[in-house]
Structure formats: structure tokens, C-alpha cells
XYZ file of C-alpha atoms in Angstrom:
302
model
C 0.000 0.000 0.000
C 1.374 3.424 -0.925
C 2.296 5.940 1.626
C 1.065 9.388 2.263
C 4.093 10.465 0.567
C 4.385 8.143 -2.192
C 1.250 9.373 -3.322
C 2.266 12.746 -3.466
C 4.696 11.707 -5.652
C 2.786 9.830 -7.963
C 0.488 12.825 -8.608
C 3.301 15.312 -9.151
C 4.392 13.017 -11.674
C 0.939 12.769 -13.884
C 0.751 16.746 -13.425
C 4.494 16.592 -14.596
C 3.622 14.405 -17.684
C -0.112 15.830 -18.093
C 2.005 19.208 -18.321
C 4.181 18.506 -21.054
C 1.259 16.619 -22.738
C -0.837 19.911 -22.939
C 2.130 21.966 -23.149
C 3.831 23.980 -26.473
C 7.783 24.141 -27.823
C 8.028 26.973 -25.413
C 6.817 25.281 -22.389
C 8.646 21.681 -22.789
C 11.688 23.649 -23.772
C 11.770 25.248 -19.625
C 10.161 21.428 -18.486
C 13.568 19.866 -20.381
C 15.771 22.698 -18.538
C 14.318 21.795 -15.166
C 14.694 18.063 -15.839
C 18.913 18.212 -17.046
C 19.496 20.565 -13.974
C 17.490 17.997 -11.433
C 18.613 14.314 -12.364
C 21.779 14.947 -14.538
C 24.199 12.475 -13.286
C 21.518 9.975 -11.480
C 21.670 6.891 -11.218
C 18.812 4.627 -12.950
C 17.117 4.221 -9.078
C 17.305 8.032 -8.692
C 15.663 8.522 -11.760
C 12.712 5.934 -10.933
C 12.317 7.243 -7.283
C 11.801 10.714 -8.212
C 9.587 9.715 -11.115
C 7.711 6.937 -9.089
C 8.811 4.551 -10.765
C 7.224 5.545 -14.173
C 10.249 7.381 -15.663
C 10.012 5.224 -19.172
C 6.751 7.407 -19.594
C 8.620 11.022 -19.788
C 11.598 9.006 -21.914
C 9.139 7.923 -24.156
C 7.749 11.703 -24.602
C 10.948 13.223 -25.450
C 11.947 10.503 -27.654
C 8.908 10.856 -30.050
C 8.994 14.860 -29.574
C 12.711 14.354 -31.111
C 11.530 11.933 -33.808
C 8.835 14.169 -34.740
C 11.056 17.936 -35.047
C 14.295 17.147 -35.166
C 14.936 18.388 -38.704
C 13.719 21.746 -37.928
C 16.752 21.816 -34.814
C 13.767 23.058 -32.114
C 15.366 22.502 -28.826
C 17.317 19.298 -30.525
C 20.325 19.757 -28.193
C 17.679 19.952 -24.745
C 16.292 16.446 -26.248
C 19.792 14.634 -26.596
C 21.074 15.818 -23.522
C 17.359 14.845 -21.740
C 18.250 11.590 -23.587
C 21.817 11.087 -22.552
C 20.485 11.243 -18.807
C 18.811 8.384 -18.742
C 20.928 6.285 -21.264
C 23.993 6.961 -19.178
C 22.524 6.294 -15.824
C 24.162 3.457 -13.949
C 22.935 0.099 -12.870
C 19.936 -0.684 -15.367
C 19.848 -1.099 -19.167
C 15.953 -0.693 -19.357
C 16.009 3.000 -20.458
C 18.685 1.826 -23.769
C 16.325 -0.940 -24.458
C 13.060 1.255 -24.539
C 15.027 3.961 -26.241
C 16.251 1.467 -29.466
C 13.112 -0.017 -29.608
C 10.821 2.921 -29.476
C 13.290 4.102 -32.870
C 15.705 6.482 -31.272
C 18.840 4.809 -32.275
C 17.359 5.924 -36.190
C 16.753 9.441 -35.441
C 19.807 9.716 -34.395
C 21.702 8.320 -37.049
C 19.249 10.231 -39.028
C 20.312 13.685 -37.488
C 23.730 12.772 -38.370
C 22.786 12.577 -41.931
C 20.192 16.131 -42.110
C 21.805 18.396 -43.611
C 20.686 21.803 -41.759
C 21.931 19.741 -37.988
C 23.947 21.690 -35.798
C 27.350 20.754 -35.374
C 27.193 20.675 -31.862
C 23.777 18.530 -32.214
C 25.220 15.987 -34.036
C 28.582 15.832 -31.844
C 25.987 15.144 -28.732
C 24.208 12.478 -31.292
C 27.711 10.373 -31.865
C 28.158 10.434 -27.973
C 24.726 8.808 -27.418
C 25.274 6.104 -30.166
C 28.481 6.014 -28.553
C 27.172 4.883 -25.412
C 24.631 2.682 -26.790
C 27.624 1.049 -28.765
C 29.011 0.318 -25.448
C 26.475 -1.421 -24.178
C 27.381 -4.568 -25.813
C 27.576 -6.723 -29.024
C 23.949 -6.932 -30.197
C 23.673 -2.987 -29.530
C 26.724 -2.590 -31.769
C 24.638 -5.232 -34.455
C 21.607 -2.985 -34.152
C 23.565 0.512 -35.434
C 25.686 -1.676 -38.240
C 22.025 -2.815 -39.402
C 21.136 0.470 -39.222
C 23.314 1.741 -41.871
C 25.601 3.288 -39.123
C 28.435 2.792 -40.357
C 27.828 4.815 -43.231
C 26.580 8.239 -41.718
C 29.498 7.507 -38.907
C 32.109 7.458 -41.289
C 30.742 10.093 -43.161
C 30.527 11.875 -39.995
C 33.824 11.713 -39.435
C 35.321 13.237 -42.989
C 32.968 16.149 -43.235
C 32.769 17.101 -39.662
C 34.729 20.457 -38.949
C 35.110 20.299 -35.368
C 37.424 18.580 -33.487
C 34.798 16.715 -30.780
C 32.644 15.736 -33.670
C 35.598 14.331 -35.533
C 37.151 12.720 -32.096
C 33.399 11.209 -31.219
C 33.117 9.957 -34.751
C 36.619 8.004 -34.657
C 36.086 6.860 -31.238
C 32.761 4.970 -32.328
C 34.089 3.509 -34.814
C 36.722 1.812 -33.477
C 34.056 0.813 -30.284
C 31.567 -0.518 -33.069
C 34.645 -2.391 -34.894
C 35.576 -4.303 -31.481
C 33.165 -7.085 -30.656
C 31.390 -7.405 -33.610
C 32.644 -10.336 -35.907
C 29.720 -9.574 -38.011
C 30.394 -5.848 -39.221
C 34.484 -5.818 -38.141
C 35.194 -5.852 -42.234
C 32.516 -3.411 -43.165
C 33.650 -1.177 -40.838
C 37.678 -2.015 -42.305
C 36.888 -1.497 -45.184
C 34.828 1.737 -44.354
C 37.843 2.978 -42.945
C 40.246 2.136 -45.985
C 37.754 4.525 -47.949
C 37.732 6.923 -45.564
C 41.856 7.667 -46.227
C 40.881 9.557 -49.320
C 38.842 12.186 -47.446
C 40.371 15.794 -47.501
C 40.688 16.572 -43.968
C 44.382 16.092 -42.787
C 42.910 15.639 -38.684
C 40.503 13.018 -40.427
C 43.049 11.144 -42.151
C 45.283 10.957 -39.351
C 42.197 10.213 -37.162
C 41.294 7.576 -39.342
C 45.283 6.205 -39.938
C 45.542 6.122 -35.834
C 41.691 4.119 -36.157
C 42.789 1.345 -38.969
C 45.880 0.477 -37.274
C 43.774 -0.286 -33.803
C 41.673 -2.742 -36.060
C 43.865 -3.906 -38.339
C 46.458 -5.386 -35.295
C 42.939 -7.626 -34.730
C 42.345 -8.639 -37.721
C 44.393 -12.048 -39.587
C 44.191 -10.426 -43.321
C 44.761 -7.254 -44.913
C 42.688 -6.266 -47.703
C 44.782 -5.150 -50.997
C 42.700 -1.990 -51.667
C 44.520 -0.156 -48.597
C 48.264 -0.260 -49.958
C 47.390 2.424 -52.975
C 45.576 5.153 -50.268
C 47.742 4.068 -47.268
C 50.902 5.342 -49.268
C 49.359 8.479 -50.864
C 49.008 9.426 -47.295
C 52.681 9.985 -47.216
C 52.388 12.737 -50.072
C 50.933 14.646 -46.761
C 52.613 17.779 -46.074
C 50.967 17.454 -42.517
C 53.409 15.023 -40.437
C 51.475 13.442 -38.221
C 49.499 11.919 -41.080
C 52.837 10.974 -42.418
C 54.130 9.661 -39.322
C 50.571 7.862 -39.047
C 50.927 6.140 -42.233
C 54.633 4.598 -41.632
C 53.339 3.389 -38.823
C 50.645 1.496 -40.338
C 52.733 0.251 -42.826
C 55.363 -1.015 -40.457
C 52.174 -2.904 -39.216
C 51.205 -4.671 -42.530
C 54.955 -6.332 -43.172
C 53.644 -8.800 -41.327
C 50.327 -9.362 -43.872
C 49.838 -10.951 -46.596
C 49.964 -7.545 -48.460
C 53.967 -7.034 -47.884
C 54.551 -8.046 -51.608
C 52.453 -5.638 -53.076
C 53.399 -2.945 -50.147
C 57.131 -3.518 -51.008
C 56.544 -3.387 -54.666
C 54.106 0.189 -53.918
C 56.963 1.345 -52.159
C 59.508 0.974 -54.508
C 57.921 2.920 -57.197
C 56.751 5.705 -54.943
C 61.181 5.818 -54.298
C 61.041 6.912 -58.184
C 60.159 10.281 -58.566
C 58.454 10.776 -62.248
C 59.117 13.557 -64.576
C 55.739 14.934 -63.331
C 56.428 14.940 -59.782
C 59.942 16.330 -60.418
C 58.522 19.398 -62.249
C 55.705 19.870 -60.210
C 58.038 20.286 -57.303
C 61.118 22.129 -58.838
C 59.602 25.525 -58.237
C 59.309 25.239 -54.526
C 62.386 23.659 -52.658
C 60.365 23.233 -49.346
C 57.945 21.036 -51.246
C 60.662 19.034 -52.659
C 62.639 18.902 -49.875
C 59.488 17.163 -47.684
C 58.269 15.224 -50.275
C 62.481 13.257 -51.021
C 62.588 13.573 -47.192
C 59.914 11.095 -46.782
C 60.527 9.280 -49.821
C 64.103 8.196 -48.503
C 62.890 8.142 -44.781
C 60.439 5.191 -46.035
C 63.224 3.360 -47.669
C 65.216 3.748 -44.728
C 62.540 1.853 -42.932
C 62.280 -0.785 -45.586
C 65.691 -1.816 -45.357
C 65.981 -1.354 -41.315
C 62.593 -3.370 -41.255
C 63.375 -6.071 -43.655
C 59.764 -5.580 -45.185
């Protein structure tokens, strides 16, 4: 039987929901304030003791408000981080279930792939699939089916902000570990993603394929062509990123072709020679590296 007190609880909770129910963008934009600066950082019994134990109903609401507006951005980064609260509180896993099944897991990848998002909306949509990826291998299963991989990586190439880019990487590599059933999609997602212009993306993504390539028995012959037109890079950490990599793959079944790669990139063509003869700092980088790579040929035995 409920107490005096547990009653009172239970009806501030349907005149909580009843309000938001009844209330417009205005009004559940102030109810989601309230909510992030009261149970931020609870735990998943906090959250059901101070909703009486109905706090799935008030998920559920901002969930579907998020589904339902969040290509026109209104109060998008209130929902995620209203979101984030309960998928990141402690001890439970019923808020991620109820969350993937009642389709948030789509809108989010979805936000990631709307156009008019908000940078910092779609960095705060990576950390949620982030932490659903955590959660374990059939979560990681769920975003793969979900065409994640895709809008991740794609994420990751166009993003101009460093958090957005750092997110990106870092769920990748999450969604690549424990999941035998995606782990080449997501290699081979990678591979593609060394042509992308951004030098912190490529060296993002360089640092990323070497984590999953050290777990995997193969390498796959379509990354020896982009992996050493990474060291054309005038940025070095890309550079230094791609020597390491391919100090990794001597050991793969791609060392022939690698070897043979690397001996033709040692021969500078008439084009390359003119296209560099006007600017001695260019030339200078580009046969620094060139001879830097053969040193480590011959010190590596590749």
C-alpha cells in the first residue's frame, strides 16, 4: 500500500507528464531545462524514485517529440542531452532498451545525416550512439544494421570540429571491437575513408585502422594504394601515421604488393619532379619522406 508520501509523488508526476502533454515548444523547452538541472548524473534508481517509478513514460515523450522535429533543430540539443540522462545512468539497461526499440537509435543516425543539424547537435548524437555502442555486441549489431556505419564514417570526414571528428573516430573503433559480423565493413569503411580531404581526419582515421587492423588475420589489398598516398601529406602526423601502419602490414599478406608500392613511390616521375622544382620546401618534404620510407624498408626487412 502506498504511503502518504508516495502518493504525493505519484500525482506530481501525472501533473508533470499531463504538463508537457498539454504543453507547447516553449513550455517543454523550460520542463527539459528543469529536468537536465534535477537528475543529470543519477543513477537509474534516482531517476525511478523521483519519477515513481514511471520514468520510461517522460523518456518515451521526449523521444517521439525528437523523432517528430528534429529536422527543424527546435530545442534538438535539450532532447539529446534529456536523452543522454537516462541512457547513461548506472545500474539498469531498461532506459537503452526502450530507447532502441521505441526508434531512437534511427533518429539519431538520421540527425547525423540532415543536412541543416547543428554541429554541436550531431557531436551530442555520436556520444549517445556512442554509449549505446558500449552497451554490448547486439547494440553494436543494431547501429551496423542500421546503416551506421555509413553516416558515422561520413561523420567523421565532413565534420569540422574537433569533438565531432574525435566522437566519430572513437565509435568507430568501439563498433569495430566485438562485432565479428560488421568488423570488415567497418575495415573497409575505414580504408575509404583515407581519401577524405581533412588532414585531422586522415590521421584520425590512420591512428583508427591500425587499432583494427592489429585484430584482424588479413589485410585487404585496396589499402596499400591510399595508405601510401598518405605519405604525399605535407601534414606530419598523417605521415608519421601512415609509416606506422605500414610497419604494421609487413607482417600481412599484403607485404609483396606494399614492397613493390613502395619501390615505385622511391622513383620520382618527370611529373612529380617538375611539379616540385619551383618550390624547394615542397621538394625537400616530399624526397625527405621518400628516402625516410626506404630507410625503414631496409631497417625493417619488409
Amino acid at each position: 500500500m502506498l504511503t502518504q508520501d508516495g502518493q504525493a509523488n505519484i500525482g506530481k508526476v501525472l501533473s508533470f507528464l499531463r504538463e508537457w502533454d498539454r504543453g507547447d515548444t516553449k513550455a517543454r523547452g523550460r520542463m527539459l531545462n528543469t529536468f537536465l538541472s534535477q537528475n543529470t548524473g543519477k543513477t537509474f534508481y534516482e531517476l525511478e524514485l523521483g519519477f515513481a517509478q514511471v520514468a520510461s513514460l517522460f523518456l518515451a515523450r521526449v523521444t517521439t517529440w525528437m523523432r517528430l522535429t528534429y529536422m527543424f533543430g527546435t530545442f534538438l540539443g535539450l532532447q539529446l542531452k534529456a536523452v543522454g540522462v537516462f541512457l547513461s545512468a548506472s545500474s539498469h539497461d531498461q532506459y537503452l532498451k526502450e530507447f532502441v526499440e521505441d526508434g531512437g537509435v534511427l533518429t539519431l543516425l538520421e540527425i547525423l545525416d540532415h543536412s541543416k543539424s547543428k554541429e554541436e547537435d550531431k557531436t551530442e548524437a555520436l556520444c549517445l550512439l556512442l554509449t549505446v555502442s558500449k552497451s554490448g555486441r547486439k547494440y553494436k549489431e543494431f547501429i551496423c544494421d542500421s546503416n551506421g556505419v555509413k553516416a558515422i564514417a561520413e561523420s567523421l570526414a565532413t565534420s569540422n570540429t574537433d569533438d565531432s571528428q574525435k566522437t566519430a573516430r572513437a565509435l568507430l573503433e568501439s563498433l569495430s571491437h566485438g562485432n565479428p559480423k560488421y568488423q570488415n565493413q567497418i575495415y573497409k569503411s575505414l580504408i575509404g575513408l583515407m581519401t577524405c580531404t581533412s588532414p585531422k581526419a586522415q590521421h584520425m582515421v590512420l591512428y583508427t585502422l591500425h587499432t583494427v587492423q592489429s585484430n584482424m588475420k588479413t589485410a585487404h589489398q585496396s589499402i596499400v594504394e591510399p595508405l601510401l598516398n598518405m605519405l604525399r601529406s605535407l601534414h606530419l602526423e598523417v605521415q608519421d601515421a601512415a609509416l606506422n601502419l605500414i610497419l604494421l602490414l609487413k607482417s600481412y599478406d599484403v607485404r609483396p604488393a606494399l614492397l613493390n608500392a613502395l619501390v615505385v613511390l622511391l622513383r620520382p616521375s618527370k611529373e612529380e619532379i617538375q611539379q616540385h622544382q619551383d618550390t624547394r620546401m615542397a621538394e625537400g618534404n616530399f624526397l625527405f619522406h621518400k628516402y625516410f620510407v626506404s630507410l625503414e624498408i631496409f631497417r625493417s626487412k619488409i
